[in-house]
mmCIF file of C-alpha atoms and ligand atoms in Angstrom:
data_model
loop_
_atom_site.group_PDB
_atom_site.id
_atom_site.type_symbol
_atom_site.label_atom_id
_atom_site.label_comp_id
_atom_site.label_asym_id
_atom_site.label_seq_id
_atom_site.Cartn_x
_atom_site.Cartn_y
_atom_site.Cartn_z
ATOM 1 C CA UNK A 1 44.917 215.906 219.374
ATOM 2 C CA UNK A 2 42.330 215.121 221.784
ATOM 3 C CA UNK A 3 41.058 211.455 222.241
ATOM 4 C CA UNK A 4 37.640 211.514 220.781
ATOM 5 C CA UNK A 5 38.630 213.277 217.511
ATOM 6 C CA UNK A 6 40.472 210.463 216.468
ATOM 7 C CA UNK A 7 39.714 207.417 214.540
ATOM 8 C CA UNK A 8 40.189 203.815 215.530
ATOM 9 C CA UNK A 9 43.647 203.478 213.460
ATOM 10 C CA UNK A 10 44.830 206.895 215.094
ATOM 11 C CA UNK A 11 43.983 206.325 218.761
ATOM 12 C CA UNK A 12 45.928 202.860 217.779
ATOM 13 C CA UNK A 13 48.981 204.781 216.824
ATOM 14 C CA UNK A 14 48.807 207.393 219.542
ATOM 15 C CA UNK A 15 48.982 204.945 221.828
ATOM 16 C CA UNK A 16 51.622 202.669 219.993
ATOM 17 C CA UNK A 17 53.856 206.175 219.992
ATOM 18 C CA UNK A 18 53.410 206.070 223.751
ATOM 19 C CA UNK A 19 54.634 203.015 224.571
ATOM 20 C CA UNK A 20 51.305 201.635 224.986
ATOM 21 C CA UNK A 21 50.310 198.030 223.247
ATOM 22 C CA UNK A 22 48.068 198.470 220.204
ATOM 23 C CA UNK A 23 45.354 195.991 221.755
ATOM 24 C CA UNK A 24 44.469 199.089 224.121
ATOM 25 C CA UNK A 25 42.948 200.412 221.472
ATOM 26 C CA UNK A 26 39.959 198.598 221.393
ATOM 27 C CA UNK A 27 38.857 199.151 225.286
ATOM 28 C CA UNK A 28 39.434 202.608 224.881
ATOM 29 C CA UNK A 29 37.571 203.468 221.473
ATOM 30 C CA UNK A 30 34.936 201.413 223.118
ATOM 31 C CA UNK A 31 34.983 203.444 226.257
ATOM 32 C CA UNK A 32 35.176 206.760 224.396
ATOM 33 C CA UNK A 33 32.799 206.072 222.234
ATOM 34 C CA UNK A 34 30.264 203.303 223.446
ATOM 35 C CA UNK A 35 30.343 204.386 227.002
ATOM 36 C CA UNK A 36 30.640 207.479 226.574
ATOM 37 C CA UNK A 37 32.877 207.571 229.671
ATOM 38 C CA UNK A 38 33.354 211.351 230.609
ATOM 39 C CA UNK A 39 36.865 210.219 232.948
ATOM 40 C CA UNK A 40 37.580 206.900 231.793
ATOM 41 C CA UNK A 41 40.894 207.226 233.641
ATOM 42 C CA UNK A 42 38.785 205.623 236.535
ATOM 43 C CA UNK A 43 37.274 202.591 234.762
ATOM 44 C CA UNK A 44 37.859 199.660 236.360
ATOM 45 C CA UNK A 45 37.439 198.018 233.483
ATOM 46 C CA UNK A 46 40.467 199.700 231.570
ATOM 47 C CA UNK A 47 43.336 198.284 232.263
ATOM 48 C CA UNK A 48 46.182 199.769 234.823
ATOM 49 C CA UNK A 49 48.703 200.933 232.159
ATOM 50 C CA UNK A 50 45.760 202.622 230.150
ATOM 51 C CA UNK A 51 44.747 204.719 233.388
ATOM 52 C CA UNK A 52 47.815 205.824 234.373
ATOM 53 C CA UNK A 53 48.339 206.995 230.791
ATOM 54 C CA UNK A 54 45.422 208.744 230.619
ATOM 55 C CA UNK A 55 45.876 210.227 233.906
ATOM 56 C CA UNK A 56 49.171 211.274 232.607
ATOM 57 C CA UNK A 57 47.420 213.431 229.525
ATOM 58 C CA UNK A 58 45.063 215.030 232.134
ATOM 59 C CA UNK A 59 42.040 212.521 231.434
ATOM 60 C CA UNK A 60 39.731 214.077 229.661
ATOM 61 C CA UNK A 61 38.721 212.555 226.423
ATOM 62 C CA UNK A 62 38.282 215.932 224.589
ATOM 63 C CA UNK A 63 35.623 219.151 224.156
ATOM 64 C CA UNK A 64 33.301 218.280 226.422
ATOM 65 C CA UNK A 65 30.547 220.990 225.257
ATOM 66 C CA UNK A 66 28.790 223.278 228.123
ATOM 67 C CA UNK A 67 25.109 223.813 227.625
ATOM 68 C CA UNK A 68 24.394 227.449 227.426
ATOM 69 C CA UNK A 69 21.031 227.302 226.460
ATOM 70 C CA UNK A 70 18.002 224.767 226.017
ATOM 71 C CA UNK A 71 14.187 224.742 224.349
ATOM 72 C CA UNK A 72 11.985 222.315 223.822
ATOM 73 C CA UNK A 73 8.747 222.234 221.453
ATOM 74 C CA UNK A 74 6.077 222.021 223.022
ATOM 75 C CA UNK A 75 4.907 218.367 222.130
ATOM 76 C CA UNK A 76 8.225 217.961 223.689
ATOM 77 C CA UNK A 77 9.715 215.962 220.550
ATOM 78 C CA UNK A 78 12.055 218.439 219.303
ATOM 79 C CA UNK A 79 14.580 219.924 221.755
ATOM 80 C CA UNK A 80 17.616 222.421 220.661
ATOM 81 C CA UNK A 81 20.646 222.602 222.397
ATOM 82 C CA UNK A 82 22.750 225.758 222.491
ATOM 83 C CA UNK A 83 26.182 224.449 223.440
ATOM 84 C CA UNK A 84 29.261 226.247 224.086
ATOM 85 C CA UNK A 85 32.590 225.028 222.056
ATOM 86 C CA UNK A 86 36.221 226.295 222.860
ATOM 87 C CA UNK A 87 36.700 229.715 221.950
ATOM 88 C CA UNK A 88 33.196 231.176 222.483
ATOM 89 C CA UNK A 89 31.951 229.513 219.344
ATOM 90 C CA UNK A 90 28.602 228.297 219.937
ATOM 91 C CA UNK A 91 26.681 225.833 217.467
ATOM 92 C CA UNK A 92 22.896 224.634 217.823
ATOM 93 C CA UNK A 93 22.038 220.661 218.137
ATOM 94 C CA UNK A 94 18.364 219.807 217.978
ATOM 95 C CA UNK A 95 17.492 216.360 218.612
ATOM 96 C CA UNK A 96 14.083 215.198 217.306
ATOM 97 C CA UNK A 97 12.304 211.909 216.735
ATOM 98 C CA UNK A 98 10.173 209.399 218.930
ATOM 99 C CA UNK A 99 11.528 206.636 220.722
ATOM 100 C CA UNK A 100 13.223 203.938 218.294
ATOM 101 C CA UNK A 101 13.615 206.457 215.730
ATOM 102 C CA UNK A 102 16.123 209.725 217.297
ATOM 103 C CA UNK A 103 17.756 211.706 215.279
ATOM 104 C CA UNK A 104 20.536 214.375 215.947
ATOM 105 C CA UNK A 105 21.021 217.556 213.107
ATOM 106 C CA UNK A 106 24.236 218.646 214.040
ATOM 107 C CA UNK A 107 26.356 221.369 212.987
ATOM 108 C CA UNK A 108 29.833 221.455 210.790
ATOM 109 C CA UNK A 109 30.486 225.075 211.225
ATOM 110 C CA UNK A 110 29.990 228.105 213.403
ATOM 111 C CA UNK A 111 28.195 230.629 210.891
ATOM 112 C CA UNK A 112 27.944 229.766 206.720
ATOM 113 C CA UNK A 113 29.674 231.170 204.245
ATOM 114 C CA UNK A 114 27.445 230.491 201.160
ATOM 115 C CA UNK A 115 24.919 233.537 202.056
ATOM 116 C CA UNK A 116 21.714 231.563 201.336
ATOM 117 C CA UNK A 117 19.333 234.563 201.641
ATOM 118 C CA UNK A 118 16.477 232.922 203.559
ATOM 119 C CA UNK A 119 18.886 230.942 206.225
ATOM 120 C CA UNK A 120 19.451 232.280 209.612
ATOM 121 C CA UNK A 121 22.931 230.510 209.199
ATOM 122 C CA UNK A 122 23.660 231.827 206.274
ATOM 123 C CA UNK A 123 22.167 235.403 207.627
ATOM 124 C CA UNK A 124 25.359 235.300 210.368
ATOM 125 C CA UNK A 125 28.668 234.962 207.848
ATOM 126 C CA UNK A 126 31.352 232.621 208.561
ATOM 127 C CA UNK A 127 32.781 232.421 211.346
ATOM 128 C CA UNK A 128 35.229 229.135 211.562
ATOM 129 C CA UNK A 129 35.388 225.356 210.492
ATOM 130 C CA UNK A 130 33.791 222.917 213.459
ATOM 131 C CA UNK A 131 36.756 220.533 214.376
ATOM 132 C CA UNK A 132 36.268 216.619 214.227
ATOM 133 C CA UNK A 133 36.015 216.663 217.900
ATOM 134 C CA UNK A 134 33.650 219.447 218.120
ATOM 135 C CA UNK A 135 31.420 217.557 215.594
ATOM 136 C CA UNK A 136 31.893 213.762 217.746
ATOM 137 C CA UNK A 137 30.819 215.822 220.591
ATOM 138 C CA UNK A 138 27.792 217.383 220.111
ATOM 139 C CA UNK A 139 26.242 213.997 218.435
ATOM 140 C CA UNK A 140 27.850 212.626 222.257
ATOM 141 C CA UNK A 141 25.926 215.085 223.680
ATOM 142 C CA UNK A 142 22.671 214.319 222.633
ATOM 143 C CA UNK A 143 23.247 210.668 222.803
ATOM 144 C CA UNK A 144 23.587 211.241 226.492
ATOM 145 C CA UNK A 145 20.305 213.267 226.647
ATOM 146 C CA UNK A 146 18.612 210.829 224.779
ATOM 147 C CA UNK A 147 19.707 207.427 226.994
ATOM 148 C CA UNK A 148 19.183 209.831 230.793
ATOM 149 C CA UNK A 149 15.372 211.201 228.968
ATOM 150 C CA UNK A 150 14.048 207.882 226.915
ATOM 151 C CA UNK A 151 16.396 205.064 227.747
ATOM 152 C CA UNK A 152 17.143 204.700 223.648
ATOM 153 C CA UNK A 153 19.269 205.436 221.168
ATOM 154 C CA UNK A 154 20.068 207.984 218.105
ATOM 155 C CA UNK A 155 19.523 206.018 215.052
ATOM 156 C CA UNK A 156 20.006 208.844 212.754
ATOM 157 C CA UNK A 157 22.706 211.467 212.021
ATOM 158 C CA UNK A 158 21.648 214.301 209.648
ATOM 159 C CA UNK A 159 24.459 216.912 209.135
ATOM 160 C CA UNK A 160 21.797 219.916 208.593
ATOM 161 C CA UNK A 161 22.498 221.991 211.379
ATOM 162 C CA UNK A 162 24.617 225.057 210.939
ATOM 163 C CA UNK A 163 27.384 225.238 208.338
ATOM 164 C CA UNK A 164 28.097 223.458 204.694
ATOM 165 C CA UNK A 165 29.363 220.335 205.227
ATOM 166 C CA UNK A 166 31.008 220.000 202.234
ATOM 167 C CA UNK A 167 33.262 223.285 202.877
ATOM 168 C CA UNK A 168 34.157 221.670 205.709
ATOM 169 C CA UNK A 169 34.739 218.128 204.217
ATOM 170 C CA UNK A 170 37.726 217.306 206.487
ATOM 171 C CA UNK A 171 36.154 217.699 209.742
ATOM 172 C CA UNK A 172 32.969 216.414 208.423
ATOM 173 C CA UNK A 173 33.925 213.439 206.768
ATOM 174 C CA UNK A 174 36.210 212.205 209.616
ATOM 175 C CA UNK A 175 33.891 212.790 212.132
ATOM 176 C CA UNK A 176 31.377 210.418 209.874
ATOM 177 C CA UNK A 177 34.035 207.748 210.108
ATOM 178 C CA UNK A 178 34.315 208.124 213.639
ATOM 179 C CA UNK A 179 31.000 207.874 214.445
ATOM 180 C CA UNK A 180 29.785 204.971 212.137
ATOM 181 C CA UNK A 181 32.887 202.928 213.349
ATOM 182 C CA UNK A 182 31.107 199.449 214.573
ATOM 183 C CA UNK A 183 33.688 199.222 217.398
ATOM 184 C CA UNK A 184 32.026 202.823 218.796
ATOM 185 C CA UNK A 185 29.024 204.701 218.376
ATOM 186 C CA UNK A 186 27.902 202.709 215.442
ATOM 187 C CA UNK A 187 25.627 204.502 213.787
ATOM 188 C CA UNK A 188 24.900 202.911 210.065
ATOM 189 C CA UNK A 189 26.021 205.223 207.270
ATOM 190 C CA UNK A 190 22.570 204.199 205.423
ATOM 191 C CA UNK A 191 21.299 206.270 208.608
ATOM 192 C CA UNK A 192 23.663 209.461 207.974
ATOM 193 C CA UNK A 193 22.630 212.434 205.545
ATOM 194 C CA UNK A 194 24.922 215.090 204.380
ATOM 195 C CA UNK A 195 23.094 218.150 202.862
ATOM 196 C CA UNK A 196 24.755 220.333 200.428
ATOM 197 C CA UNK A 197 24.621 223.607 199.195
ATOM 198 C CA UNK A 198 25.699 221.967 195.750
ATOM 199 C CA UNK A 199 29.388 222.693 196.540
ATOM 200 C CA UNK A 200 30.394 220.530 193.772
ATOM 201 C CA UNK A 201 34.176 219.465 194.686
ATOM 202 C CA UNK A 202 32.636 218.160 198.172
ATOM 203 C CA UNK A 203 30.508 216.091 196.155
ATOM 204 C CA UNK A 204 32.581 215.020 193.523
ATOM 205 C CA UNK A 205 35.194 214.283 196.402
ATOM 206 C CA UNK A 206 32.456 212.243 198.054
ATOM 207 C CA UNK A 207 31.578 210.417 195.000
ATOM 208 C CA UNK A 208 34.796 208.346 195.695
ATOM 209 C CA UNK A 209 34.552 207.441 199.435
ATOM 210 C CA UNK A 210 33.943 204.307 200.034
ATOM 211 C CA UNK A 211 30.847 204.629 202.818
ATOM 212 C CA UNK A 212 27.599 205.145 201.160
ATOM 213 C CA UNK A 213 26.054 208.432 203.102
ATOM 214 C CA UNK A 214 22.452 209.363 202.080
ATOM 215 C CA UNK A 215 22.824 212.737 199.872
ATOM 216 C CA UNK A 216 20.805 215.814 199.819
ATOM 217 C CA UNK A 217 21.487 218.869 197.240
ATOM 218 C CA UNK A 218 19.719 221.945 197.959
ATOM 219 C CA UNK A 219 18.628 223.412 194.598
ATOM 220 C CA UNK A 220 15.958 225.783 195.424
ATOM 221 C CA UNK A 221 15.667 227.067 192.244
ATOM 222 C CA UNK A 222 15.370 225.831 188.550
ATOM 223 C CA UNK A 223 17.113 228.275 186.266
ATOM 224 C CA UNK A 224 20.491 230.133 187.406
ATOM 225 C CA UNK A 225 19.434 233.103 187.226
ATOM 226 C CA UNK A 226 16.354 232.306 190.171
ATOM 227 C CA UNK A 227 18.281 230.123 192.085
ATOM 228 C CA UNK A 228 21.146 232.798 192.155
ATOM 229 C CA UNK A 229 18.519 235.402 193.790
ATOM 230 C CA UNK A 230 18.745 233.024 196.684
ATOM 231 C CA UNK A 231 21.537 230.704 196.644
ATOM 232 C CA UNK A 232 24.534 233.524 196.145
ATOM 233 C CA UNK A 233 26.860 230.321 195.695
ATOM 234 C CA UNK A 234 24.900 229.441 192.450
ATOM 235 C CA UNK A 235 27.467 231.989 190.648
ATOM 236 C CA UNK A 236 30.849 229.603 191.765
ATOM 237 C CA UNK A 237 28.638 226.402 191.222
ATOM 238 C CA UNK A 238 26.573 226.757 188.402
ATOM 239 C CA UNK A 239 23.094 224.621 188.300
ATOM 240 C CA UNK A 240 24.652 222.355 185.183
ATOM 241 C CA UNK A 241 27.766 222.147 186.979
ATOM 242 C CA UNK A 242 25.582 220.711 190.351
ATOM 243 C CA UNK A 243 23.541 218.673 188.577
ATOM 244 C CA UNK A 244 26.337 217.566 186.537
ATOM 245 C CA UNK A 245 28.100 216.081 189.610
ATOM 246 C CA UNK A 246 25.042 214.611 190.774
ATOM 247 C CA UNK A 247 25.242 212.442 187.484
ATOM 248 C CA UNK A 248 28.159 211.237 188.446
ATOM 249 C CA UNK A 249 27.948 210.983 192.152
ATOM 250 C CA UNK A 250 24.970 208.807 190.854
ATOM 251 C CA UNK A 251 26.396 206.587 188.629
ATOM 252 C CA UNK A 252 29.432 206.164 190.442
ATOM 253 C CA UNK A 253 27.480 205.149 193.954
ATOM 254 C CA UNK A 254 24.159 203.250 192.438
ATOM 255 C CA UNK A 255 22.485 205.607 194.967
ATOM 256 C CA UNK A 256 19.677 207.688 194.996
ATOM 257 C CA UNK A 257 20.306 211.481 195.606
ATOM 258 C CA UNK A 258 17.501 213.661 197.067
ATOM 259 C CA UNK A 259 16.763 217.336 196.273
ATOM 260 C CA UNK A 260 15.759 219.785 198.827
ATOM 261 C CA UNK A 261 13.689 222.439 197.962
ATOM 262 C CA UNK A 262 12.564 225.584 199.954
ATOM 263 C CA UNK A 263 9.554 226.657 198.968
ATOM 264 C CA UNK A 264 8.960 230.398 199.048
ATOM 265 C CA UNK A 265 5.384 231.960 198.068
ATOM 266 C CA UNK A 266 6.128 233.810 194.647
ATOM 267 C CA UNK A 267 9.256 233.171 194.628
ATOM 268 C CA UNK A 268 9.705 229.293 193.951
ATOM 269 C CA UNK A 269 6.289 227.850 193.736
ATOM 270 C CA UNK A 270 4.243 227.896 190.485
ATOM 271 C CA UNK A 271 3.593 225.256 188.609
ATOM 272 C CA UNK A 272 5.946 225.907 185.998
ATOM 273 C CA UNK A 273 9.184 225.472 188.471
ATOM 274 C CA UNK A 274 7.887 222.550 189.606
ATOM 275 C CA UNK A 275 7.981 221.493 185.727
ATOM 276 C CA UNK A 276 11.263 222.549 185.483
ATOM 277 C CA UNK A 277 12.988 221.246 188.516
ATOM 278 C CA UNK A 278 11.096 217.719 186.472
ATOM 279 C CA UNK A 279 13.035 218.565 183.817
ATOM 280 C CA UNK A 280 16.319 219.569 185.348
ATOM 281 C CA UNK A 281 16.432 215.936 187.006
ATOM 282 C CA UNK A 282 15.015 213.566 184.305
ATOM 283 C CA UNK A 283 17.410 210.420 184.011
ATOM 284 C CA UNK A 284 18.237 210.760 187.707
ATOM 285 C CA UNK A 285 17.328 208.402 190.694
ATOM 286 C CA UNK A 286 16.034 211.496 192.581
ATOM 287 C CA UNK A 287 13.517 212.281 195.288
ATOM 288 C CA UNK A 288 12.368 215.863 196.029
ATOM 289 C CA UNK A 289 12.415 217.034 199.957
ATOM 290 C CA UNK A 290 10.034 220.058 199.862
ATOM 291 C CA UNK A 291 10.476 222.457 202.687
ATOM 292 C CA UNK A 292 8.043 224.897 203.286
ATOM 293 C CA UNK A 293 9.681 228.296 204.454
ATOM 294 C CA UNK A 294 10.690 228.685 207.981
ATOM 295 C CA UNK A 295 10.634 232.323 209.484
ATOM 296 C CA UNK A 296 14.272 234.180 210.048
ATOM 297 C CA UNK A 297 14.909 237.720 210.863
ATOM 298 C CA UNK A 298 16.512 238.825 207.909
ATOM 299 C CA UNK A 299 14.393 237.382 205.199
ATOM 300 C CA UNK A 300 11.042 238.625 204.509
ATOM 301 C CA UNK A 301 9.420 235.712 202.241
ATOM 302 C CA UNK A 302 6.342 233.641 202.984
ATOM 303 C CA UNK A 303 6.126 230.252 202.409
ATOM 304 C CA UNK A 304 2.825 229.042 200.849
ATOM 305 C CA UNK A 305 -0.426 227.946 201.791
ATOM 306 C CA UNK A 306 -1.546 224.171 201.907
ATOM 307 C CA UNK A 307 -3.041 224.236 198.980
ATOM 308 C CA UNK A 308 0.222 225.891 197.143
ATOM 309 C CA UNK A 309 2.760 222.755 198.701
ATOM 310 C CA UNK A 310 0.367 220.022 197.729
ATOM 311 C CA UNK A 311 -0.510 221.922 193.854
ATOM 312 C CA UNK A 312 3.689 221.897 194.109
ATOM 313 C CA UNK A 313 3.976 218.640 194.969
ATOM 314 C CA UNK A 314 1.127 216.888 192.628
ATOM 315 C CA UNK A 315 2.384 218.644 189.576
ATOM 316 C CA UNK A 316 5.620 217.021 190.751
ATOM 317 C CA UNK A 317 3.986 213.320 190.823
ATOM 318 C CA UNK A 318 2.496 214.391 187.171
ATOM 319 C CA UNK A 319 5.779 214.352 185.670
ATOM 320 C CA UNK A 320 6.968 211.373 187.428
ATOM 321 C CA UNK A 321 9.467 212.769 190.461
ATOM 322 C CA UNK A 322 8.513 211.524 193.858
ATOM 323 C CA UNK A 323 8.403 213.721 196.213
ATOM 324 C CA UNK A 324 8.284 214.435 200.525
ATOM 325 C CA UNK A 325 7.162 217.267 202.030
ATOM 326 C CA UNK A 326 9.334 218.088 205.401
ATOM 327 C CA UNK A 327 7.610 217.590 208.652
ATOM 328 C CA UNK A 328 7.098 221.072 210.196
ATOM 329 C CA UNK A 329 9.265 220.213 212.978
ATOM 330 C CA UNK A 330 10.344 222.921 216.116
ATOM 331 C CA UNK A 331 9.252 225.929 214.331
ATOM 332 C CA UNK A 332 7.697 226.873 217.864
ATOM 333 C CA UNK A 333 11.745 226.864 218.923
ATOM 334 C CA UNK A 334 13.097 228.218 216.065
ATOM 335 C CA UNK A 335 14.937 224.603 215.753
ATOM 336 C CA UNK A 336 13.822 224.649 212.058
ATOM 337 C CA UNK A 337 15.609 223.930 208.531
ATOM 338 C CA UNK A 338 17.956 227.229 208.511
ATOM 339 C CA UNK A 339 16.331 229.057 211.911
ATOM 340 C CA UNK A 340 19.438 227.990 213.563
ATOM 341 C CA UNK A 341 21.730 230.785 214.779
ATOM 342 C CA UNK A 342 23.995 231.201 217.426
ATOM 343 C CA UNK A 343 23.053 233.624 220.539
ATOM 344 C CA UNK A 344 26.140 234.997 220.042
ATOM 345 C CA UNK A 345 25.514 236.454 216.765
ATOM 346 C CA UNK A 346 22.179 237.842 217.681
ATOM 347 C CA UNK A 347 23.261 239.701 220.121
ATOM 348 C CA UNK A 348 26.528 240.935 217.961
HETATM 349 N N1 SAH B 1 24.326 223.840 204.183
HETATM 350 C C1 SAH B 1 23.590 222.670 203.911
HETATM 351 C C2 SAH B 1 22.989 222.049 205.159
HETATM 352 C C3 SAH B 1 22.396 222.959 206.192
HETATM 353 S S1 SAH B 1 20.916 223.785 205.723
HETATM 354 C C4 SAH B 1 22.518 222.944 202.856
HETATM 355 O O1 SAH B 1 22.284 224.099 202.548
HETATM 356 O O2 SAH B 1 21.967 221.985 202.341
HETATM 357 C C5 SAH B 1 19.715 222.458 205.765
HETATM 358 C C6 SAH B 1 18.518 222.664 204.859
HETATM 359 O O3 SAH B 1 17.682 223.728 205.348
HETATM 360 C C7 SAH B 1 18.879 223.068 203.437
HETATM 361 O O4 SAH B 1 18.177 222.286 202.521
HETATM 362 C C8 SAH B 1 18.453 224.505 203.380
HETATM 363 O O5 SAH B 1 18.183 224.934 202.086
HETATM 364 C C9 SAH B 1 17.245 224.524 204.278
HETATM 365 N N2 SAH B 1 16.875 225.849 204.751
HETATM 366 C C10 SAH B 1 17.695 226.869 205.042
HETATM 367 N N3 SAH B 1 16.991 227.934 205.483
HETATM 368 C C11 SAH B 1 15.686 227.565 205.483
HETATM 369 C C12 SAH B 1 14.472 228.226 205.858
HETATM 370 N N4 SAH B 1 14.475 229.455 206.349
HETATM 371 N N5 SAH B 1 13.329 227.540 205.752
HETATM 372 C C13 SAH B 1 13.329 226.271 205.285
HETATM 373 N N6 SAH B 1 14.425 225.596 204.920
HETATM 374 C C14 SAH B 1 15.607 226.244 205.018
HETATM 375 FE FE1 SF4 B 2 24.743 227.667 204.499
HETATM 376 FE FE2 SF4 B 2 22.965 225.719 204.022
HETATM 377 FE FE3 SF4 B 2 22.230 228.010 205.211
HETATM 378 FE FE4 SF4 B 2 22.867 228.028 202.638
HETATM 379 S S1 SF4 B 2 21.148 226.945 203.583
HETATM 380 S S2 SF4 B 2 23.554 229.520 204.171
HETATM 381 S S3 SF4 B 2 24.511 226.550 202.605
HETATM 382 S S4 SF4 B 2 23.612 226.504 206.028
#
């Protein structure tokens, strides 16, 4: 297993099963991790045993992802990186923020199986689970980019790039750890947010880890038979049963969960679904993440005016659910909630 897919405890016993002391551990997570040391077989700093062993493996720490393609918006705040994985796979990365305040959306899987009609992800099929390595690197990746371009930091992990998460809860979940470890990265798990179809074992499941991830459930719609129209999955995961394990992912973590919601002109909009979506989450600690529609090939809905997100969004207030509506961010690079597709695909 390569070096930077594995957690503390594992690069601990990998080492231990080599012959190497346990207190190598630490210098090498560090390196891995804090450093990001593309060859650390030729830090000084790492002891002689630990380079020769690493020499030994070959060096390299694991996927290091090739850039195959790169845009930027032009305020110059949102860029999207196209990078290349093993096997031709190839998942988008957009980085976005101002300085103090970076944030990576990263990507769990190469395509979506859940067939969300408006998503440009969801547009492309599945095509295979991201491994925990795959997912370390690309947040590596733009960590680099963002200490060579601004000097800083990412502060924020959002897991809202390609792919369901939750399908992939292995990968995803591990990679978390990885990457919120205080001995590496370090990135606060109040600062990561796993979206969600609504894929209700994922969040059941994650209902009983121990780290306290922000939560988003994409809902979309307010009755099954609407939200099915869009959200194909709604027939395996039923709106009660989502909301259902909401309650209890609520209950269970003390934490407030927050809804997203795609807003599509005449599809998702009027007044009355904003009543209902009210009613669906009464008794809830919830907080509504509206999302005007972003353009993809292979969906032909509008999202609405202004006037139609802010008459959403007050009737919202009016029955007492707060509410944000998403900054409109990289549209002009197609870096947008569910615009993100794989060159591969378009061309296939
Ligand atoms: N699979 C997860 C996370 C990735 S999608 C999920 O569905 O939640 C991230 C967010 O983008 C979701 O809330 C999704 O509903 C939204 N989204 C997808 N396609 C979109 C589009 N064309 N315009 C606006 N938001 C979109
Ligand atoms: Fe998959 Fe999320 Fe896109 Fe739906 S919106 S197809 S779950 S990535």
């Amino acid at each position: 297993m390569s070096l930077i897919g594995q957690s503390f405890e594992q690069l601990e016993e990998t080492l231990v099963a080599d012959g190497l002391s346990r207190a190598h551990g630490l210098p090498l997570f560090k390196a891995l991790h804090q450093d990001l040391e593309s060859a650390p077989e030729e830090r000084e700093s790492l002891s002689p045993p630990l380079r020769r062993w690493l020499r030994n493996r070959g060096g390299a720490p694991g996927c290091a992802p090739r850039l195959s393609e790169e845009t930027a918006s032009e305020d110059g705040w949102t860029r999207k990186y196209l990078l290349e994985l093993k096997g031709q796979t190839e998942v988008e990365v957009v980085l976005m923020g101002f300085p103090g305040r970076f944030t990576a959306c990263i990507s769990t899987q190469e395509g979506c199986a859940m067939g969300c009609v408006f998503c440009a992800t969801g547009q492309m099929g599945f095509r295979r689970h991201l491994s925990v390595e795959e997912i370390v690197a690309q947040v590596h990746y733009v960590e680099r980019e963002v200490r060579r371009r601004h000097d800083d930091r990412i502060r924020n992990i959002v897991l809202m790039g390609m792919g369901e998460p939750l399908h992939n809860f292995e990968g995803s979940i591990h990679a978390l750890e990885i990457l919120t470890d205080t001995r590496g990265l370090n990135i606060g798990p109040q600062r990561v947010t796993i979206s969600t179809v609504g894929h209700v074992p994922g969040i059941l499941r994650l209902a009983r880890h121990p780290k306290r991830y922000n939560l988003v459930v994409s809902l979309h719609g307010s009755t099954d038979e609407e939200r099915q129209a869009i959200v194909p999955v709604n027939r395996k995961w039923p709106l009660g049963e989502v909301l259902e394990a909401c309650r209890e992912y609520g209950s269970l973590k003390k934490q407030r969960i927050f809804f997203a919601w795609t807003l599509i002109e005449g599809v998702n909009d009027s007044m009355a679904h904003a009543r209902r979506l009210a009613e669906l989450l009464e008794g809830l600690d919830a907080h509504v993440n509206l999302i005007p529609l972003n353009p993809t090939d292979q969906f032909s809905g509008e999202q609405p005016g202004q006037e139609g997100v802010a008459a959403f969004q007050k009737e919202l207030r009016k029955a007492g659910l707060p509410s944000t509506v998403r900054q409109r961010r990289g549209i002009d690079v197609a870096a947008g909630c569910g615009q993100l597709r794989s060159r591969a695909s378009c061309s296939g």
